[in-house]
């Protein structure tokens, strides 16, 4: 953990690190976003691998540089695989990212999240407001998996959860907030509301956090870099397609293009970050 | 059920209802189309959730406004989940849509369809000609899952099946026919042949029927609205990409754009519907 | 097996055969690429079906014209289904294609590949250099599933493996090499490096080999035709999107367009093939 001020240049350097090192990110993720997540990681410059058989996950994690687990389409065998993979990740000292999709929506999902907090011990969690509040013990119901409004409650829940897991927590929404266990806070205001209308952008942000934390040992900074990069790519993609009279189908594709082709200048001129540390 | 004539304006009003109410649609669907279906629902203005664990499907359905089950990539555990979810849907009085992908192709698939007819009791079924004929007991073989030619046999099968399930049946093809248990019939002639060359357009139409029937209690009308909207979006997308020398890859994306951005004027000037009621 | 020289015209004729016969290709493939593979097959003019339930795979294969098995996201039940489907394929004398995604990455994966070699007896195998070397018993480690560099070792491994399985083996990379049991060798130099940054292009090439081998009994020729067609579509797509300042998201879509719309002239003027037979 660094105590110096984190700058836009620092985050861009992490982008370059991902592009240069092509970290292998092991994803045990949901069936809806698997393909898009893989393409997002490839666009970013990372290397995705998806594998969920209990027989092999520990070994697969062992050759990866980060593990991302996502409970979007839960199934009991997959949960076992997530735990095995997380154990392997910890013993190989690579970061574990948890995306608690739909936490709060069903009691099964809540139970599994609790198990994963105890047994997979994520280093980083990213979720929307209702998911983070659900995990942190707050009492706002999830409406499916598309809830995105951040609120003071969600921000407080994220801060509390970061301390609880002794790690980094991002609550994403119109503004993305990133907290760590030491109370550092980054607020990121990039992005576009249409990102909530493309399936898998949140899950892909989590996958990207895996890639960044594979190359940047300060997980709070890695998470901020991933969220900033995704937000800027998203707003560039939205502007592009809206200017052409196109919609969210085209934006889904344009987002991949921007993740691949974003320049330092794009990043530095667009980044809207404030940091309290 | 209404006895007044259903108009183009009525169907457009259902589109607006979906956009305004953002109904949560629970999909237990196949692995091929899951991502595209989610994006179609988001483009339309609905909210998708995919969940198939037996431990949670009943609860997930309980917070949704419609349930869509699709047997494209069957697996026994998923069938159990479909039944549990359907029971929950009925007890919460939300509509159940069945897409019997590939019915007639294998004896297992036929058996599961029979079980679902009995045990999931769909309110609405949408399939292509060979699927609907297979279910209705007709004797034309399925060639995989891409068969799309409607015929008099298929139309009769759909009419008969609607009575059999005491609900709504749509047989889709060059013309889409929608029947209900009272014998109402809508014929819809929008669409484009290239839609059959994009995986998941049929399944996505079924998912859209879920969204429309969540906001329009007349399931026959909801089904007609969904099929009309999909057909018009498809033909607009095809015209757009063909005019640019592009193909079905681009059309898949343009279809999402049109689902999101279609105007009332687009809908009313293009709709080709005739109704016998 | 033919002993006359295979020409560009021959390969183009196989493309036409696929477009005219619309062969049904049964895919038991991984969760990441399923949707893209289906769209690739549809763009090519083939008909995809995905089904993996043990209860139905044998019957589904029996109505198909080729079987493609892909171990990208292994799971034990799926392996059983692959074996059952392969037995059905052999008894119905349709070709079996194996894509050994990630072979060499874990011991489980290696064991399953061995089981499939014995029990599914593929007629054709396509993989990248590290996968083919792993199967052929060479000793270079896989880095995930994205390794693509061909080398002399890989070429020798492919030649040896073709003899070992008494069939056709393609090792893909910057140059794709196709060998058969009689020592015929085709070298194909089409393609673009960005193809490695779109998830599922390799898997889709394997699916296309299924479609071509369904209509062309000379499997070596069918495999060369599929790889040539994919490579040319890929380079056309890359040129198109790069000229517009777009990236790999757009290329993924443009590739589908080119698979659908490629002309004989495109194919014949671009093909870079050399044959030793």
PDB file of C-alpha atoms in Angstrom, chain B residues 31-33 35-36 71-78 102 105-109 111 142-146 194 196-200 244-253, chain C residues 21-24 31 34-36 38-39 41-56 59-60 63 75 77-78 240 244 253-254 256-258 260-261:
ATOM      1  CA  UNK B  31     -26.493 -21.530 -23.132  1.00  0.00           C
ATOM      2  CA  UNK B  32     -26.228 -20.331 -26.724  1.00  0.00           C
ATOM      3  CA  UNK B  33     -28.591 -17.387 -26.547  1.00  0.00           C
ATOM      4  CA  UNK B  35     -26.208 -13.258 -23.574  1.00  0.00           C
ATOM      5  CA  UNK B  36     -28.085 -12.135 -26.683  1.00  0.00           C
ATOM      6  CA  UNK B  71     -35.149 -25.968 -23.665  1.00  0.00           C
ATOM      7  CA  UNK B  72     -32.460 -25.268 -26.257  1.00  0.00           C
ATOM      8  CA  UNK B  73     -29.622 -26.886 -24.323  1.00  0.00           C
ATOM      9  CA  UNK B  74     -31.449 -29.250 -22.008  1.00  0.00           C
ATOM     10  CA  UNK B  75     -29.937 -30.802 -18.924  1.00  0.00           C
ATOM     11  CA  UNK B  76     -31.887 -32.683 -16.285  1.00  0.00           C
ATOM     12  CA  UNK B  77     -31.081 -30.346 -13.380  1.00  0.00           C
ATOM     13  CA  UNK B  78     -32.269 -27.413 -15.443  1.00  0.00           C
ATOM     14  CA  UNK B 102     -35.791 -28.409 -31.069  1.00  0.00           C
ATOM     15  CA  UNK B 105     -35.504 -33.625 -32.668  1.00  0.00           C
ATOM     16  CA  UNK B 106     -34.935 -36.256 -29.981  1.00  0.00           C
ATOM     17  CA  UNK B 107     -37.141 -38.458 -27.865  1.00  0.00           C
ATOM     18  CA  UNK B 108     -35.657 -36.961 -24.682  1.00  0.00           C
ATOM     19  CA  UNK B 109     -36.624 -33.501 -25.813  1.00  0.00           C
ATOM     20  CA  UNK B 111     -40.466 -36.279 -23.194  1.00  0.00           C
ATOM     21  CA  UNK B 142     -37.364 -31.362 -37.048  1.00  0.00           C
ATOM     22  CA  UNK B 143     -34.130 -30.664 -38.840  1.00  0.00           C
ATOM     23  CA  UNK B 144     -32.194 -29.394 -35.898  1.00  0.00           C
ATOM     24  CA  UNK B 145     -33.434 -26.153 -34.477  1.00  0.00           C
ATOM     25  CA  UNK B 146     -33.405 -23.892 -37.503  1.00  0.00           C
ATOM     26  CA  UNK B 194     -31.772 -13.028 -42.445  1.00  0.00           C
ATOM     27  CA  UNK B 196     -33.108 -16.975 -39.318  1.00  0.00           C
ATOM     28  CA  UNK B 197     -29.351 -16.666 -39.769  1.00  0.00           C
ATOM     29  CA  UNK B 198     -28.698 -14.996 -36.422  1.00  0.00           C
ATOM     30  CA  UNK B 199     -28.657 -17.372 -33.518  1.00  0.00           C
ATOM     31  CA  UNK B 200     -31.172 -16.569 -30.831  1.00  0.00           C
ATOM     32  CA  UNK B 244     -24.166  -0.711 -46.463  1.00  0.00           C
ATOM     33  CA  UNK B 245     -22.929  -3.982 -47.951  1.00  0.00           C
ATOM     34  CA  UNK B 246     -22.792  -5.577 -44.512  1.00  0.00           C
ATOM     35  CA  UNK B 247     -24.087  -8.955 -43.342  1.00  0.00           C
ATOM     36  CA  UNK B 248     -25.652 -10.875 -40.521  1.00  0.00           C
ATOM     37  CA  UNK B 249     -22.941 -10.047 -37.999  1.00  0.00           C
ATOM     38  CA  UNK B 250     -23.766  -6.374 -38.346  1.00  0.00           C
ATOM     39  CA  UNK B 251     -27.459  -7.171 -38.426  1.00  0.00           C
ATOM     40  CA  UNK B 252     -27.288  -8.871 -35.048  1.00  0.00           C
ATOM     41  CA  UNK B 253     -26.022  -5.589 -33.596  1.00  0.00           C
TER      42      UNK B 253
ATOM     43  CA  UNK C  21     -26.277 -28.261 -48.470  1.00  0.00           C
ATOM     44  CA  UNK C  22     -26.593 -26.385 -45.159  1.00  0.00           C
ATOM     45  CA  UNK C  23     -25.150 -29.302 -43.179  1.00  0.00           C
ATOM     46  CA  UNK C  24     -26.358 -29.689 -39.612  1.00  0.00           C
ATOM     47  CA  UNK C  31     -19.608 -22.054 -22.752  1.00  0.00           C
ATOM     48  CA  UNK C  34     -21.125 -21.285 -28.037  1.00  0.00           C
ATOM     49  CA  UNK C  35     -22.993 -18.275 -29.307  1.00  0.00           C
ATOM     50  CA  UNK C  36     -20.213 -17.033 -31.570  1.00  0.00           C
ATOM     51  CA  UNK C  38     -23.389 -20.764 -33.813  1.00  0.00           C
ATOM     52  CA  UNK C  39     -23.285 -17.425 -35.594  1.00  0.00           C
ATOM     53  CA  UNK C  41     -21.800 -21.594 -38.723  1.00  0.00           C
ATOM     54  CA  UNK C  42     -24.903 -19.672 -39.756  1.00  0.00           C
ATOM     55  CA  UNK C  43     -22.806 -17.042 -41.534  1.00  0.00           C
ATOM     56  CA  UNK C  44     -20.967 -19.787 -43.390  1.00  0.00           C
ATOM     57  CA  UNK C  45     -24.271 -21.285 -44.497  1.00  0.00           C
ATOM     58  CA  UNK C  46     -24.318 -24.317 -42.189  1.00  0.00           C
ATOM     59  CA  UNK C  47     -26.891 -25.124 -39.487  1.00  0.00           C
ATOM     60  CA  UNK C  48     -25.663 -25.373 -35.890  1.00  0.00           C
ATOM     61  CA  UNK C  49     -27.161 -27.416 -33.107  1.00  0.00           C
ATOM     62  CA  UNK C  50     -25.831 -27.391 -29.567  1.00  0.00           C
ATOM     63  CA  UNK C  51     -26.964 -30.161 -27.210  1.00  0.00           C
ATOM     64  CA  UNK C  52     -25.065 -31.860 -24.412  1.00  0.00           C
ATOM     65  CA  UNK C  53     -27.528 -33.891 -22.326  1.00  0.00           C
ATOM     66  CA  UNK C  54     -26.381 -37.493 -22.099  1.00  0.00           C
ATOM     67  CA  UNK C  55     -29.995 -38.499 -22.631  1.00  0.00           C
ATOM     68  CA  UNK C  56     -30.121 -37.059 -26.122  1.00  0.00           C
ATOM     69  CA  UNK C  59     -29.868 -39.124 -31.170  1.00  0.00           C
ATOM     70  CA  UNK C  60     -28.936 -35.548 -31.956  1.00  0.00           C
ATOM     71  CA  UNK C  63     -29.513 -36.451 -37.386  1.00  0.00           C
ATOM     72  CA  UNK C  75     -17.122 -30.711 -16.902  1.00  0.00           C
ATOM     73  CA  UNK C  77     -20.968 -34.871 -17.462  1.00  0.00           C
ATOM     74  CA  UNK C  78     -20.083 -33.120 -20.692  1.00  0.00           C
ATOM     75  CA  UNK C 240     -11.948  -3.238 -43.086  1.00  0.00           C
ATOM     76  CA  UNK C 244     -12.032   2.828 -40.238  1.00  0.00           C
ATOM     77  CA  UNK C 253     -18.781  -8.600 -36.258  1.00  0.00           C
ATOM     78  CA  UNK C 254     -17.081  -7.886 -39.579  1.00  0.00           C
ATOM     79  CA  UNK C 256     -19.291 -12.814 -39.486  1.00  0.00           C
ATOM     80  CA  UNK C 257     -20.223 -10.478 -42.348  1.00  0.00           C
ATOM     81  CA  UNK C 258     -17.291 -11.647 -44.466  1.00  0.00           C
ATOM     82  CA  UNK C 260     -21.463 -14.733 -45.154  1.00  0.00           C
ATOM     83  CA  UNK C 261     -20.614 -12.466 -48.065  1.00  0.00           C
TER      84      UNK C 261
END
